[in-house]
Structures are given as C-alpha cells and as structure tokens.
mmCIF file of C-alpha atoms in Angstrom:
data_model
loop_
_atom_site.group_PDB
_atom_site.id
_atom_site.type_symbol
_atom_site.label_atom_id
_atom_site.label_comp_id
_atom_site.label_asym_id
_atom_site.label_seq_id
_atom_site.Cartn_x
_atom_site.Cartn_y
_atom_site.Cartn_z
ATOM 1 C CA UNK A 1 103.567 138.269 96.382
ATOM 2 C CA UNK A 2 102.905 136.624 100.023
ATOM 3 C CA UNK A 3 103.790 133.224 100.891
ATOM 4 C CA UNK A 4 103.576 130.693 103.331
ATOM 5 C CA UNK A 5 105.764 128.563 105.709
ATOM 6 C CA UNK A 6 105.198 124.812 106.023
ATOM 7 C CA UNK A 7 106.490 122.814 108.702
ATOM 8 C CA UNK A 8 104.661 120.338 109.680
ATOM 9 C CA UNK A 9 107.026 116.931 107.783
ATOM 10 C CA UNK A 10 107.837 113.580 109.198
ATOM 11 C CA UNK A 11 111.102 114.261 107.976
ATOM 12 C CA UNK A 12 113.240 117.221 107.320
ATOM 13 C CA UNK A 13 113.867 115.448 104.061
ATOM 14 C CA UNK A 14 110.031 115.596 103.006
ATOM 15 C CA UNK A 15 109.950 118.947 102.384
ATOM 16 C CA UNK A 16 112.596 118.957 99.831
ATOM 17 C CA UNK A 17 110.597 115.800 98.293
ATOM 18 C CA UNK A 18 107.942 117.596 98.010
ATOM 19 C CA UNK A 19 109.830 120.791 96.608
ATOM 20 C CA UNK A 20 110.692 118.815 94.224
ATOM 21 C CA UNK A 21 107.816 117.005 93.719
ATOM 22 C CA UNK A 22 106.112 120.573 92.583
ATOM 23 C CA UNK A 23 108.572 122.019 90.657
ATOM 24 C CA UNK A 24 108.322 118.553 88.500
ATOM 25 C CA UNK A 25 104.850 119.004 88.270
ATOM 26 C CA UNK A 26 105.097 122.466 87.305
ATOM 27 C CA UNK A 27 107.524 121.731 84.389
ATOM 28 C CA UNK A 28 104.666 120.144 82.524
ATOM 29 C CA UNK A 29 103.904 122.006 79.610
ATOM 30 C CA UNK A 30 100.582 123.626 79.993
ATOM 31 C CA UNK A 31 99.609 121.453 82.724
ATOM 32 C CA UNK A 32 98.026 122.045 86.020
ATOM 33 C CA UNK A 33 99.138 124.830 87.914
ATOM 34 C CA UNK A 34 101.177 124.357 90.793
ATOM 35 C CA UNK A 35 101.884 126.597 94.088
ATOM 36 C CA UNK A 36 105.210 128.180 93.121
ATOM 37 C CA UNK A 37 108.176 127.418 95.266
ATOM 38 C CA UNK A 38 109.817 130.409 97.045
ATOM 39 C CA UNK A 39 112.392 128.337 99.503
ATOM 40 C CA UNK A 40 112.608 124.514 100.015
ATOM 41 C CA UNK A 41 115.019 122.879 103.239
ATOM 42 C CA UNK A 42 115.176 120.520 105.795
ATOM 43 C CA UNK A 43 112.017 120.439 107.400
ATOM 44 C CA UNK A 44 110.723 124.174 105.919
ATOM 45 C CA UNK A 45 108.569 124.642 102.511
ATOM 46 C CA UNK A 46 108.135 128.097 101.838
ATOM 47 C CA UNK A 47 105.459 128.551 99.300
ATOM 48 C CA UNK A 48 103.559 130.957 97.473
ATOM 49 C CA UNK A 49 99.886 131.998 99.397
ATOM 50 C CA UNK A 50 97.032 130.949 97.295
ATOM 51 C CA UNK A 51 93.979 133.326 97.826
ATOM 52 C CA UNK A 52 90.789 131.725 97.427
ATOM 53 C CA UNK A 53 88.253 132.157 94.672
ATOM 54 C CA UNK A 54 85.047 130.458 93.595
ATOM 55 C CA UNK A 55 85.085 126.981 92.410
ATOM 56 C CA UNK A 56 83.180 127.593 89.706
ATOM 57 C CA UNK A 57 82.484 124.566 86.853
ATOM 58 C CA UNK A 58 84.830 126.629 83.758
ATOM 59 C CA UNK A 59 87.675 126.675 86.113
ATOM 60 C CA UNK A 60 87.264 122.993 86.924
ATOM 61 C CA UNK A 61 87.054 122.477 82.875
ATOM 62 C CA UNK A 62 90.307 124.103 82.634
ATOM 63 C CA UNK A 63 91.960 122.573 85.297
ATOM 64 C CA UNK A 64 90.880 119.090 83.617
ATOM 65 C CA UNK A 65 92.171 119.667 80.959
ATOM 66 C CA UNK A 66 95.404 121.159 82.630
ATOM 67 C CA UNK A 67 95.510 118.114 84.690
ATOM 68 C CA UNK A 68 95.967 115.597 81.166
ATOM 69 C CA UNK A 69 98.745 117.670 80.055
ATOM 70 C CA UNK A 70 100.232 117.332 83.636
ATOM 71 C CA UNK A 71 99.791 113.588 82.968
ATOM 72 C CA UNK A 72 101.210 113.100 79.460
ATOM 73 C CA UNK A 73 104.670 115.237 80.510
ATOM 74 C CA UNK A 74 105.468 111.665 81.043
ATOM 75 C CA UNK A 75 107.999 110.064 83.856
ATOM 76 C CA UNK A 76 110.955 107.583 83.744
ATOM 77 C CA UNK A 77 109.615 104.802 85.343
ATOM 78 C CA UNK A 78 106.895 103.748 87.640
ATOM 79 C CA UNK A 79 107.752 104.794 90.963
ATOM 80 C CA UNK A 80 110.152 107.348 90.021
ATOM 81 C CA UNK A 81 110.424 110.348 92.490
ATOM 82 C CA UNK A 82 111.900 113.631 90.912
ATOM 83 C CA UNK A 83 114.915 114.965 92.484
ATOM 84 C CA UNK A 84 117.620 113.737 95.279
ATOM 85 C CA UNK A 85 115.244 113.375 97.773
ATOM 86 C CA UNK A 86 113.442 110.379 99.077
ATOM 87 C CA UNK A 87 109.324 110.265 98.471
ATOM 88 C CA UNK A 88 107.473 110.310 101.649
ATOM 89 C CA UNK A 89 103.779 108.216 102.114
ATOM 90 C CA UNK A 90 101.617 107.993 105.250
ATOM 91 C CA UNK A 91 104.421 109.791 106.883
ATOM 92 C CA UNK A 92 107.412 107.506 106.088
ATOM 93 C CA UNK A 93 109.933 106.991 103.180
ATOM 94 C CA UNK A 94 107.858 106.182 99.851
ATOM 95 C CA UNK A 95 108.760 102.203 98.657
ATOM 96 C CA UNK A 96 111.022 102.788 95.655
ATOM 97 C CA UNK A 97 110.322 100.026 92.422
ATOM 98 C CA UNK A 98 111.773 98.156 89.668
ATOM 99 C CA UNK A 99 109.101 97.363 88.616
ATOM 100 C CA UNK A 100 108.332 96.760 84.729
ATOM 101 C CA UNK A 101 104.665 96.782 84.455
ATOM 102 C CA UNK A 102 101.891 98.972 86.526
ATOM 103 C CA UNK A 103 100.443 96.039 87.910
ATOM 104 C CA UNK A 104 103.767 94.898 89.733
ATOM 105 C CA UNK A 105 104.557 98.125 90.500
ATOM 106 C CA UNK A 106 101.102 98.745 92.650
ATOM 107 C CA UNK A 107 100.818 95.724 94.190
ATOM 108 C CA UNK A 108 104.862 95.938 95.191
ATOM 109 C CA UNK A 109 105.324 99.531 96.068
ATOM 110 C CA UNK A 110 101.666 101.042 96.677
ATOM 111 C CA UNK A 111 99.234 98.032 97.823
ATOM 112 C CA UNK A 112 101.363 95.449 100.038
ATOM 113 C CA UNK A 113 103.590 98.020 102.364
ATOM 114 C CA UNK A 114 100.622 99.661 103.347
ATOM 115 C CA UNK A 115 98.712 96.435 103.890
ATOM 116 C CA UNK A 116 101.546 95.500 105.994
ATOM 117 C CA UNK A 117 101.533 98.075 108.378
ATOM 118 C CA UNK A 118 97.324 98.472 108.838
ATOM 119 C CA UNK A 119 97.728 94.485 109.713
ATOM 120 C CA UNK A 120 100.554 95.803 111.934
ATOM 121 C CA UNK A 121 97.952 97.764 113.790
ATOM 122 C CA UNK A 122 95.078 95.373 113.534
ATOM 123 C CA UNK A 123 92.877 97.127 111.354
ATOM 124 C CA UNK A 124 92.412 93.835 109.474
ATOM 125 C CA UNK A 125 91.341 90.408 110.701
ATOM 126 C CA UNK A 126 92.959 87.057 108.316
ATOM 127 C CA UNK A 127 89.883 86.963 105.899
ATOM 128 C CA UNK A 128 90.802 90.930 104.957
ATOM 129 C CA UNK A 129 94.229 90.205 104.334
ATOM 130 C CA UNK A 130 93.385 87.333 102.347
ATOM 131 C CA UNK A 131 90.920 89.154 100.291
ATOM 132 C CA UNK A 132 93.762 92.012 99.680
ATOM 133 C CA UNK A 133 95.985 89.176 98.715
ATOM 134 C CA UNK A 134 94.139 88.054 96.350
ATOM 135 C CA UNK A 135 94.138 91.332 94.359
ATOM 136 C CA UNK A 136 97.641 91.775 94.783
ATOM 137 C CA UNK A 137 98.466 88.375 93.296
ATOM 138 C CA UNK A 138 96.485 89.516 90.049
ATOM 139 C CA UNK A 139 98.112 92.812 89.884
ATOM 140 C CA UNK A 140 101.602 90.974 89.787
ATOM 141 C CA UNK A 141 100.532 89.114 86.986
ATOM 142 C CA UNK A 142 99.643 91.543 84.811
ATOM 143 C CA UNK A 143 95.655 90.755 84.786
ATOM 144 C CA UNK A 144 94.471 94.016 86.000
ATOM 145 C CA UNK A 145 96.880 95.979 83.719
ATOM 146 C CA UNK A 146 94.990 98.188 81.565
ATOM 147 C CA UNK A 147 95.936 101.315 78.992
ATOM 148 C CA UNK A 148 97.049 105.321 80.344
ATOM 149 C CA UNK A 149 94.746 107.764 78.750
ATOM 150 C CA UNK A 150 95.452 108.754 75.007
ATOM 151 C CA UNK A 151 98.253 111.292 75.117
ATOM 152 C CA UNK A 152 100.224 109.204 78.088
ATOM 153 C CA UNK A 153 102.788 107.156 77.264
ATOM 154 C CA UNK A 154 104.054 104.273 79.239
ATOM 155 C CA UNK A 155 104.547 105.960 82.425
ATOM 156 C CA UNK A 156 102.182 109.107 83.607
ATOM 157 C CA UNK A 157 103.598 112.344 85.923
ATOM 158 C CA UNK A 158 101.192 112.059 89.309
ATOM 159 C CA UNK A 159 100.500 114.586 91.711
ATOM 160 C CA UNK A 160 100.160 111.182 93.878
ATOM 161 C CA UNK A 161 97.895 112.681 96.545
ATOM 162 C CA UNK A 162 95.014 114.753 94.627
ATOM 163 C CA UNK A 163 92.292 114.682 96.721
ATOM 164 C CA UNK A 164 90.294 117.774 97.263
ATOM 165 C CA UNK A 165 92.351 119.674 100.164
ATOM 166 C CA UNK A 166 95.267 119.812 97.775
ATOM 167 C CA UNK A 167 93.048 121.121 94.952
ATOM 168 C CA UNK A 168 92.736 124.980 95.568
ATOM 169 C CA UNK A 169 90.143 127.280 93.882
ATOM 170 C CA UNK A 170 91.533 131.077 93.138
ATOM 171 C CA UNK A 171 90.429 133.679 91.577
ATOM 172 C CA UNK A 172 91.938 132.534 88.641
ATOM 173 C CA UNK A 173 92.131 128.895 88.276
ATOM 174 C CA UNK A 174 92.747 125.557 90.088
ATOM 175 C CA UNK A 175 96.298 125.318 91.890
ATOM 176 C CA UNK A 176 97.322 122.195 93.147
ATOM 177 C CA UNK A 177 99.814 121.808 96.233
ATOM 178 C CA UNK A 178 101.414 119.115 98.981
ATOM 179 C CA UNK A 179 102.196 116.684 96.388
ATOM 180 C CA UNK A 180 103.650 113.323 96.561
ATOM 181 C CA UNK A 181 104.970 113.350 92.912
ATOM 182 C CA UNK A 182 105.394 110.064 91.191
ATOM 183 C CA UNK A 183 105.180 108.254 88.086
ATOM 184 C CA UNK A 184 102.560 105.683 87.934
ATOM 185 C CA UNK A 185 98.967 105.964 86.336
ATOM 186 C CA UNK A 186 96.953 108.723 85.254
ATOM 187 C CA UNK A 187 93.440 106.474 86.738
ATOM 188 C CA UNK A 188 95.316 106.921 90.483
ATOM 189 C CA UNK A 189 94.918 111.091 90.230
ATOM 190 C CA UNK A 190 91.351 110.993 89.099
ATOM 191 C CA UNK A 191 90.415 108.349 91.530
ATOM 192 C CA UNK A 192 91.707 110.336 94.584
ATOM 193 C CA UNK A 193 90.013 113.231 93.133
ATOM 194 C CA UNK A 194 86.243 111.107 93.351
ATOM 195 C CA UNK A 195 87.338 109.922 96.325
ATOM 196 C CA UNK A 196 87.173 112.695 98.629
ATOM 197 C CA UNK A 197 84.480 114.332 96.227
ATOM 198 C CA UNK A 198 86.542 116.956 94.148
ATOM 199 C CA UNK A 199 83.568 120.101 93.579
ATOM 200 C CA UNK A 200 82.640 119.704 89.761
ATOM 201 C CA UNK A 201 84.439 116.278 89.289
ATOM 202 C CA UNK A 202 82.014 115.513 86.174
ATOM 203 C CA UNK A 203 83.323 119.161 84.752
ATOM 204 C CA UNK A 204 87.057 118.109 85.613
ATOM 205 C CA UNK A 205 86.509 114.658 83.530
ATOM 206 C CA UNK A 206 85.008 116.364 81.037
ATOM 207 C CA UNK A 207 88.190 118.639 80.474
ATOM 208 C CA UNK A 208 90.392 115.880 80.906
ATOM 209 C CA UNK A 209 88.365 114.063 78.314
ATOM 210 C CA UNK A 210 88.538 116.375 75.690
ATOM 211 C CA UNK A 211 92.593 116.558 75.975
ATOM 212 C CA UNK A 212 93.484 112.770 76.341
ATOM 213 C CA UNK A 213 90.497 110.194 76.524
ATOM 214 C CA UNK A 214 90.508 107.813 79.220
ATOM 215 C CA UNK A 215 91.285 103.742 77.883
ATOM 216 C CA UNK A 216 87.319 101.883 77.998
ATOM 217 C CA UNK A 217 86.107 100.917 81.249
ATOM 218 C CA UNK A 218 88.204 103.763 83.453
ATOM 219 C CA UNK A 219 84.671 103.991 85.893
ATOM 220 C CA UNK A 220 85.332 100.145 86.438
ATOM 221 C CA UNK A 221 88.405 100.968 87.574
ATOM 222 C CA UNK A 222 88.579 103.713 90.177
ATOM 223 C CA UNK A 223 87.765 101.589 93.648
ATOM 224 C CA UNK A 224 91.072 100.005 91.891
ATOM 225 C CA UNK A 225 93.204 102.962 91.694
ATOM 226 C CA UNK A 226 91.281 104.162 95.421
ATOM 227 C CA UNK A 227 93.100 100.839 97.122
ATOM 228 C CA UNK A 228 96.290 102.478 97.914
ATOM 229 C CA UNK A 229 94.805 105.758 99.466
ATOM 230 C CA UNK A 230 92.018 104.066 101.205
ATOM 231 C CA UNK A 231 95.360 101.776 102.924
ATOM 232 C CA UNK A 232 97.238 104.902 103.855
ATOM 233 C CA UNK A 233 94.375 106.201 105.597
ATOM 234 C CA UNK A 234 93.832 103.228 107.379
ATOM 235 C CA UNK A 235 97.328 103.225 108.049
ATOM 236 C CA UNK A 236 96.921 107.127 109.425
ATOM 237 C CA UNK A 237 93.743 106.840 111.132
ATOM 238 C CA UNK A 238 91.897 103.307 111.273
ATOM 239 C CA UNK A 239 88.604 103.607 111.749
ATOM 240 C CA UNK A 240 86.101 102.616 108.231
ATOM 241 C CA UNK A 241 88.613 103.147 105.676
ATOM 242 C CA UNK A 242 89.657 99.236 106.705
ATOM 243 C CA UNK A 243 86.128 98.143 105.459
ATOM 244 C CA UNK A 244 86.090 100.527 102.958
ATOM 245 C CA UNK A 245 89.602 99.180 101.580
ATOM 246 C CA UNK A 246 88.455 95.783 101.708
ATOM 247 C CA UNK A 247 85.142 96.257 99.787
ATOM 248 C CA UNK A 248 87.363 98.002 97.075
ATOM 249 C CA UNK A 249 89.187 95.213 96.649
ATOM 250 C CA UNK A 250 86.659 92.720 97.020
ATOM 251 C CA UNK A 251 85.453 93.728 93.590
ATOM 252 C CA UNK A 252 88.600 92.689 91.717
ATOM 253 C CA UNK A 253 89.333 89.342 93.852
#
C-alpha cells in the first residue's frame, strides 16, 4: 500500500503525539476509521495514502455512526493524552488537567490558555476578555455542565480537531487523520465538524444518533463546544475568528 511522509510539526515530539493520538483512536471498537500508522519519530509521521472517493450521504451515515463508537471507547480522564508524548494545540504543548468535571476542565485547559495568548496578540480589546470571562467563570462552576451522549460514559475518546480537512472521503468510507486525541466531550467533535461545514453533517448526526443519542438541547450547545477552536484560530491567524469567538460566548454569559 503507498503512504505518506509528514513533516511539517512544531515539535519533533508532535508527531509521536499524534502517532499516538491515532493508534488510540483506532483501538475503538468499530469506531471511525483512522489513517493507519506505518512509522512515527521525532518530527516524521509516516502514514498510510488515503485515495479519494465520493462523499456520498451512506458513507457519511456510516461514518456517524462509526464516529459514536469512537466516542463511547471511553478515556481516563478529561484531558488525558494517549501515550508518552506531550499533546500539541495551536502549535505548542497541549495544557494538561486535573480537572474533575468538564466544565473545569474547558474553561482550565481549553478556554483560558488560548484566551491568554489571542489577548497576548491583541486580538481582543477589555470588554472581549471580560465577556470570555464571564463564560469561563460558569464553566468552573459546573453551570454549563451537561450529559455525554447515551453510550459515553464519564469521559469521551476525541479526535480533538475534526473539522472537515481531517475528515477524508475514499472509496470506501470516511478516514479521519492529524488528530489531537483527547478525552473530553463527545459535543466538542461534532461541533468542529459544523464548524467548518463537514459535507452531509445532517447524514453524520443522523448516524451518530441512531448509535448513542445526543443528551436534550446538544444544538444549544455547539457555539459552546466551537469556543476553544474558534480561540486557537484566533490564536493562529487573527483576523474574524476574534468576533466570531466572542459572539459564541456572548450567548452563554
């Protein structure tokens, strides 16, 4: 079978994260297919080649339902990264977490560091930063906790970056690569897939649905679970995804 070489890390270390990362995610019994590791080191990913196929609405189905399977495989802890390696975010080492509850563990680890370092930049004026503030002060307390999908237990298994690029279409089926493998909430995967407009999202729900039904009021919920990624890419590139991060968490103020 062919492969391909990846290179392109902020670290040598975050290619073996993200070896790791898929082989995790491909341990999942009969979830989401992932690109099959060939060779993993310092700075090198080696990875099966993917050829493309149409994205047609069954294979997004499947892959839905695929994806809740991925999801209920379960992880140790919020935050946990599979593996010896060190996580990697928005090109530097992923915040590790203690954290008990999801709530603490997004506004510690996912919302704040990233907040931190757009302010850094100044991609937000005081009035954002309050208004992000704000949020994170009711994730900490537990008042924007809310229940994983039916077959998920405390703590799901995240691809942790699954917006559209990552999602490949061949012949065969959805294949998912460049993860940033985590355990956190099953919302956070869906919402990256709207985000970026996954082709056949409804279809993908839909399977994911039928597997493990999402907890009552999920839709409420996604600019929620979209506050971290729309942080890392102001962090990454500036530009509207400040506003856009501050509207999303205007709604939960």
């Amino acid at each position: 079978m062919e492969s391909w070489t990846k290179t392109d890390f902020p670290h040598p270390d975050a290619a073996l994260a993200e070896a790791e990362g898929l082989r995790w995610l491909a341990a999942a019994d009969g979830g989401a297919r992932v690109a099959q590791v060939r060779h993993a080191g310092p700075g090198v990913l080696e990875l099966e080649r993917v050829r493309d196929g149409s994205r047609s609405a069954e294979h997004a189905r499947t892959f839905g339902a695929a994806l809740a399977r991925t999801h209920a495989a379960g992880a140790p802890s919020f935050g946990f990264v599979p593996g010896q390696a060190t996580g990697f975010m928005a090109g530097a080492p992923m915040p590790g977490s203690d954290a008990a509850t999801w709530g603490e563990f997004y506004a510690s680890a996912r919302v704040m560091p990233f907040l931190r370092r757009a302010e850094a930049s100044g991609a937000f004026g005081a009035r954002d930063v309050e208004v992000i503030c704000a949020v994170v002060e009711r994730l900490a307390a537990g008042e924007l906790d809310h229940p994983q999908p039916a077959l998920v237990g405390e703590v799901a298994r995240l691809h942790g970056d699954l917006w559209s690029g990552n999602v490949l279409w061949s012949p065969t089926g959805v294949v998912l690569i460049d993860a940033t493998a985590h355990g956190g909430h099953a919302e956070t995967d869906l919402a990256m897939l709207d985000l970026f407009g996954a082709p056949h999202l409804a279809e993908i729900l839909a399977g994911y649905q039928e597997v493990s039904p999402l907890a009552d009021g999920w839709q409420d919920r996604v600019a929620l679970h979209q506050l971290n990624p729309l942080l890392v890419h102001t962090v990454l590139f500036g530009g509207g995804y400040a506003q856009a991060a501050v509207a999303a968490a205007s709604r939960y103020r």
